[in-house]
mmCIF file of C-alpha atoms in Angstrom:
data_model
loop_
_atom_site.group_PDB
_atom_site.id
_atom_site.type_symbol
_atom_site.label_atom_id
_atom_site.label_comp_id
_atom_site.label_asym_id
_atom_site.label_seq_id
_atom_site.Cartn_x
_atom_site.Cartn_y
_atom_site.Cartn_z
ATOM 1 C CA UNK A 11 6.225 9.372 36.203
ATOM 2 C CA UNK A 12 8.835 10.366 38.768
ATOM 3 C CA UNK A 13 11.305 13.124 37.887
ATOM 4 C CA UNK A 14 14.190 10.978 39.130
ATOM 5 C CA UNK A 15 13.553 8.409 36.376
ATOM 6 C CA UNK A 16 14.537 10.965 33.727
ATOM 7 C CA UNK A 17 17.426 12.585 35.612
ATOM 8 C CA UNK A 18 20.173 10.493 33.989
ATOM 9 C CA UNK A 19 18.877 11.205 30.498
ATOM 10 C CA UNK A 20 18.484 14.922 31.165
ATOM 11 C CA UNK A 21 21.939 15.111 32.775
ATOM 12 C CA UNK A 22 23.486 13.435 29.741
ATOM 13 C CA UNK A 23 22.223 16.155 27.383
ATOM 14 C CA UNK A 24 21.722 19.319 29.462
ATOM 15 C CA UNK A 25 22.793 18.992 33.092
ATOM 16 C CA UNK A 26 21.709 22.460 34.220
ATOM 17 C CA UNK A 27 17.945 22.127 33.761
ATOM 18 C CA UNK A 28 15.995 23.364 36.785
ATOM 19 C CA UNK A 29 13.774 21.113 38.887
ATOM 20 C CA UNK A 30 10.730 23.130 37.724
ATOM 21 C CA UNK A 31 11.532 22.363 34.075
ATOM 22 C CA UNK A 32 12.263 18.717 34.859
ATOM 23 C CA UNK A 33 8.840 18.430 36.491
ATOM 24 C CA UNK A 34 7.147 20.019 33.466
ATOM 25 C CA UNK A 35 9.006 17.647 31.170
ATOM 26 C CA UNK A 36 8.161 14.600 33.284
ATOM 27 C CA UNK A 37 4.490 15.579 33.385
ATOM 28 C CA UNK A 38 4.136 14.924 29.638
ATOM 29 C CA UNK A 39 5.937 11.544 29.729
ATOM 30 C CA UNK A 40 4.234 8.165 29.875
ATOM 31 C CA UNK A 41 6.232 5.199 31.068
ATOM 32 C CA UNK A 42 5.774 2.072 28.966
ATOM 33 C CA UNK A 43 7.315 -1.388 29.074
ATOM 34 C CA UNK A 44 8.003 -3.521 26.008
ATOM 35 C CA UNK A 45 9.175 -7.118 25.712
ATOM 36 C CA UNK A 46 12.333 -7.857 23.745
ATOM 37 C CA UNK A 47 11.618 -8.306 20.044
ATOM 38 C CA UNK A 48 8.832 -5.695 19.975
ATOM 39 C CA UNK A 49 8.673 -3.103 17.201
ATOM 40 C CA UNK A 50 8.268 0.390 18.603
ATOM 41 C CA UNK A 51 7.751 1.833 15.148
ATOM 42 C CA UNK A 52 7.900 0.587 11.548
ATOM 43 C CA UNK A 53 8.155 2.255 8.119
ATOM 44 C CA UNK A 54 4.956 3.783 6.738
ATOM 45 C CA UNK A 55 3.156 3.467 10.071
ATOM 46 C CA UNK A 56 1.803 6.572 11.857
ATOM 47 C CA UNK A 57 4.249 7.773 14.498
ATOM 48 C CA UNK A 58 3.731 10.743 16.808
ATOM 49 C CA UNK A 59 6.006 10.212 19.805
ATOM 50 C CA UNK A 60 9.435 10.955 21.148
ATOM 51 C CA UNK A 61 11.058 7.974 22.877
ATOM 52 C CA UNK A 62 13.465 8.055 25.822
ATOM 53 C CA UNK A 63 14.962 4.671 26.687
ATOM 54 C CA UNK A 64 15.096 4.374 30.463
ATOM 55 C CA UNK A 65 16.248 0.770 30.608
ATOM 56 C CA UNK A 66 17.142 -1.925 28.091
ATOM 57 C CA UNK A 67 18.672 -2.213 24.633
ATOM 58 C CA UNK A 68 17.013 -1.225 21.350
ATOM 59 C CA UNK A 69 18.096 -0.589 17.789
ATOM 60 C CA UNK A 70 16.960 1.231 14.680
ATOM 61 C CA UNK A 71 17.273 -0.463 11.319
ATOM 62 C CA UNK A 72 16.150 -0.541 7.697
ATOM 63 C CA UNK A 73 15.793 -3.249 5.062
ATOM 64 C CA UNK A 74 18.104 -3.057 2.051
ATOM 65 C CA UNK A 75 16.951 -3.793 -1.507
ATOM 66 C CA UNK A 76 17.476 -7.529 -0.871
ATOM 67 C CA UNK A 77 15.256 -7.426 2.224
ATOM 68 C CA UNK A 78 18.203 -7.793 4.623
ATOM 69 C CA UNK A 79 18.229 -5.866 7.910
ATOM 70 C CA UNK A 80 20.835 -3.092 8.210
ATOM 71 C CA UNK A 81 21.276 -1.799 11.753
ATOM 72 C CA UNK A 82 21.543 1.984 11.879
ATOM 73 C CA UNK A 83 22.159 2.452 15.580
ATOM 74 C CA UNK A 84 21.931 0.898 19.016
ATOM 75 C CA UNK A 85 20.490 2.467 22.163
ATOM 76 C CA UNK A 86 21.209 1.573 25.776
ATOM 77 C CA UNK A 87 19.913 2.675 29.169
ATOM 78 C CA UNK A 88 19.276 6.398 29.538
ATOM 79 C CA UNK A 89 19.416 7.446 25.899
ATOM 80 C CA UNK A 90 17.063 9.239 23.549
ATOM 81 C CA UNK A 91 16.003 7.557 20.324
ATOM 82 C CA UNK A 92 16.335 9.628 17.150
ATOM 83 C CA UNK A 93 14.050 12.651 17.343
ATOM 84 C CA UNK A 94 10.696 12.518 15.561
ATOM 85 C CA UNK A 95 11.818 15.051 12.957
ATOM 86 C CA UNK A 96 14.783 12.846 11.859
ATOM 87 C CA UNK A 97 12.881 9.548 11.569
ATOM 88 C CA UNK A 98 9.522 10.449 10.088
ATOM 89 C CA UNK A 99 8.063 11.891 6.913
ATOM 90 C CA UNK A 100 4.524 13.279 6.887
ATOM 91 C CA UNK A 101 3.791 11.753 10.296
ATOM 92 C CA UNK A 102 4.893 8.242 9.317
ATOM 93 C CA UNK A 103 8.007 6.394 10.373
ATOM 94 C CA UNK A 104 10.762 5.915 7.802
ATOM 95 C CA UNK A 105 12.595 3.243 9.790
ATOM 96 C CA UNK A 106 12.179 0.392 12.235
ATOM 97 C CA UNK A 107 12.878 0.426 15.960
ATOM 98 C CA UNK A 108 13.100 -2.915 17.720
ATOM 99 C CA UNK A 109 13.619 -3.699 21.373
ATOM 100 C CA UNK A 110 16.438 -6.230 21.702
ATOM 101 C CA UNK A 111 15.874 -6.810 25.416
ATOM 102 C CA UNK A 112 12.887 -5.982 27.594
ATOM 103 C CA UNK A 113 12.780 -2.186 27.658
ATOM 104 C CA UNK A 114 11.210 0.639 29.612
ATOM 105 C CA UNK A 115 10.586 3.867 27.712
ATOM 106 C CA UNK A 116 9.303 7.303 28.544
ATOM 107 C CA UNK A 117 7.108 8.219 25.582
ATOM 108 C CA UNK A 118 6.130 11.797 24.830
ATOM 109 C CA UNK A 119 3.506 13.017 22.404
ATOM 110 C CA UNK A 120 5.368 15.058 19.793
ATOM 111 C CA UNK A 121 2.894 17.945 19.835
ATOM 112 C CA UNK A 122 3.031 18.166 23.645
ATOM 113 C CA UNK A 123 6.840 18.190 23.470
ATOM 114 C CA UNK A 124 6.839 20.905 20.787
ATOM 115 C CA UNK A 125 4.487 23.041 22.904
ATOM 116 C CA UNK A 126 6.707 22.625 25.948
ATOM 117 C CA UNK A 127 9.780 23.543 23.890
ATOM 118 C CA UNK A 128 8.048 26.746 22.801
ATOM 119 C CA UNK A 129 7.102 27.742 26.349
ATOM 120 C CA UNK A 130 10.210 26.515 28.194
ATOM 121 C CA UNK A 131 13.670 27.641 27.083
ATOM 122 C CA UNK A 132 15.442 24.936 29.122
ATOM 123 C CA UNK A 133 13.418 22.163 27.481
ATOM 124 C CA UNK A 134 14.032 23.776 24.085
ATOM 125 C CA UNK A 135 17.764 23.624 24.804
ATOM 126 C CA UNK A 136 17.409 19.958 25.772
ATOM 127 C CA UNK A 137 15.556 19.177 22.529
ATOM 128 C CA UNK A 138 18.061 21.083 20.416
ATOM 129 C CA UNK A 139 20.994 19.332 22.126
ATOM 130 C CA UNK A 140 19.428 15.905 21.483
ATOM 131 C CA UNK A 141 18.946 16.842 17.814
ATOM 132 C CA UNK A 142 22.515 18.144 17.469
ATOM 133 C CA UNK A 143 23.976 15.010 19.041
ATOM 134 C CA UNK A 144 21.864 12.773 16.790
ATOM 135 C CA UNK A 145 23.070 14.596 13.678
ATOM 136 C CA UNK A 146 26.679 14.522 14.883
ATOM 137 C CA UNK A 147 26.387 10.772 15.527
ATOM 138 C CA UNK A 148 25.054 10.201 11.994
ATOM 139 C CA UNK A 149 27.785 12.282 10.350
ATOM 140 C CA UNK A 150 30.521 10.558 12.357
ATOM 141 C CA UNK A 151 29.145 7.142 11.422
ATOM 142 C CA UNK A 152 29.028 8.105 7.727
ATOM 143 C CA UNK A 153 32.652 9.209 7.885
ATOM 144 C CA UNK A 154 33.694 5.967 9.589
ATOM 145 C CA UNK A 155 31.795 3.847 7.070
ATOM 146 C CA UNK A 156 33.412 5.677 4.151
ATOM 147 C CA UNK A 157 36.991 5.965 5.347
ATOM 148 C CA UNK A 158 37.776 3.571 8.226
ATOM 149 C CA UNK A 159 38.749 -0.079 8.080
ATOM 150 C CA UNK A 160 36.388 -2.677 9.493
ATOM 151 C CA UNK A 161 38.797 -3.219 12.400
ATOM 152 C CA UNK A 162 38.795 0.517 13.209
ATOM 153 C CA UNK A 163 34.977 0.558 13.099
ATOM 154 C CA UNK A 164 34.839 -2.413 15.511
ATOM 155 C CA UNK A 165 37.239 -0.692 17.907
ATOM 156 C CA UNK A 166 35.040 2.432 17.849
ATOM 157 C CA UNK A 167 31.905 0.323 18.347
ATOM 158 C CA UNK A 168 33.494 -1.140 21.476
ATOM 159 C CA UNK A 169 34.210 2.366 22.776
ATOM 160 C CA UNK A 170 30.708 3.627 21.982
ATOM 161 C CA UNK A 171 28.876 0.556 23.297
ATOM 162 C CA UNK A 172 31.074 -1.027 25.951
ATOM 163 C CA UNK A 173 28.873 -4.011 26.839
ATOM 164 C CA UNK A 174 26.783 -4.608 23.720
ATOM 165 C CA UNK A 175 29.108 -7.050 22.012
ATOM 166 C CA UNK A 176 28.102 -9.676 24.568
ATOM 167 C CA UNK A 177 24.394 -8.763 24.670
ATOM 168 C CA UNK A 178 23.387 -8.221 21.050
ATOM 169 C CA UNK A 179 23.237 -10.823 18.271
ATOM 170 C CA UNK A 180 26.425 -10.533 16.241
ATOM 171 C CA UNK A 181 24.646 -10.314 12.851
ATOM 172 C CA UNK A 182 23.072 -7.032 14.079
ATOM 173 C CA UNK A 183 26.511 -5.710 15.026
ATOM 174 C CA UNK A 184 27.973 -6.825 11.685
ATOM 175 C CA UNK A 185 25.339 -4.902 9.712
ATOM 176 C CA UNK A 186 25.932 -1.851 11.910
ATOM 177 C CA UNK A 187 29.631 -2.065 11.024
ATOM 178 C CA UNK A 188 28.899 -2.628 7.331
ATOM 179 C CA UNK A 189 30.513 -6.086 7.227
ATOM 180 C CA UNK A 190 29.418 -9.706 7.086
ATOM 181 C CA UNK A 191 28.947 -11.794 10.187
ATOM 182 C CA UNK A 192 31.875 -13.996 9.044
ATOM 183 C CA UNK A 193 34.113 -10.918 8.809
ATOM 184 C CA UNK A 194 33.021 -9.828 12.277
ATOM 185 C CA UNK A 195 33.848 -13.269 13.650
ATOM 186 C CA UNK A 196 37.340 -13.064 12.131
ATOM 187 C CA UNK A 197 37.910 -9.576 13.520
ATOM 188 C CA UNK A 198 36.787 -10.643 16.988
ATOM 189 C CA UNK A 199 39.386 -13.440 16.981
ATOM 190 C CA UNK A 200 42.191 -10.967 16.251
ATOM 191 C CA UNK A 201 43.907 -9.307 19.182
#
């Protein structure tokens, strides 16, 4: 894999990483393509990779007690999916990840990434920054779900994901916002 393919992702999290460290990081990545509608991981299935989304749209979700899908988050070009440590238990996934469009990922074996983090301080900083941002995202979403109106959550969604409203099925967006698809439709009609 070419170093330049990961530059935008690296820059987003830790822009000062040296070319030497970028090359080391790239050397443990495998580029993989997936068609839209593919599951990258599913609950209770073995999972041992980190996933960097180079191109496309994906989402993480769970099923509620009624078997309905609840979208946890969306991912666009040049983002990192939730780190292994936040989405697995005992080496098995605790959630689903689905590609919404055709996607290209850089996949990294978790053990290889951990080894590189131990030996390379810059990559360790990258990994820690990704983890911190993931946790901050989750806390902010919990706060919004508990204390914001549906309209406020939709406005924030539009800021966070500027183009997704026209590219993602609206029922997925509605579950992300914690509302029904009918409620989302009503909110979208308001100005």
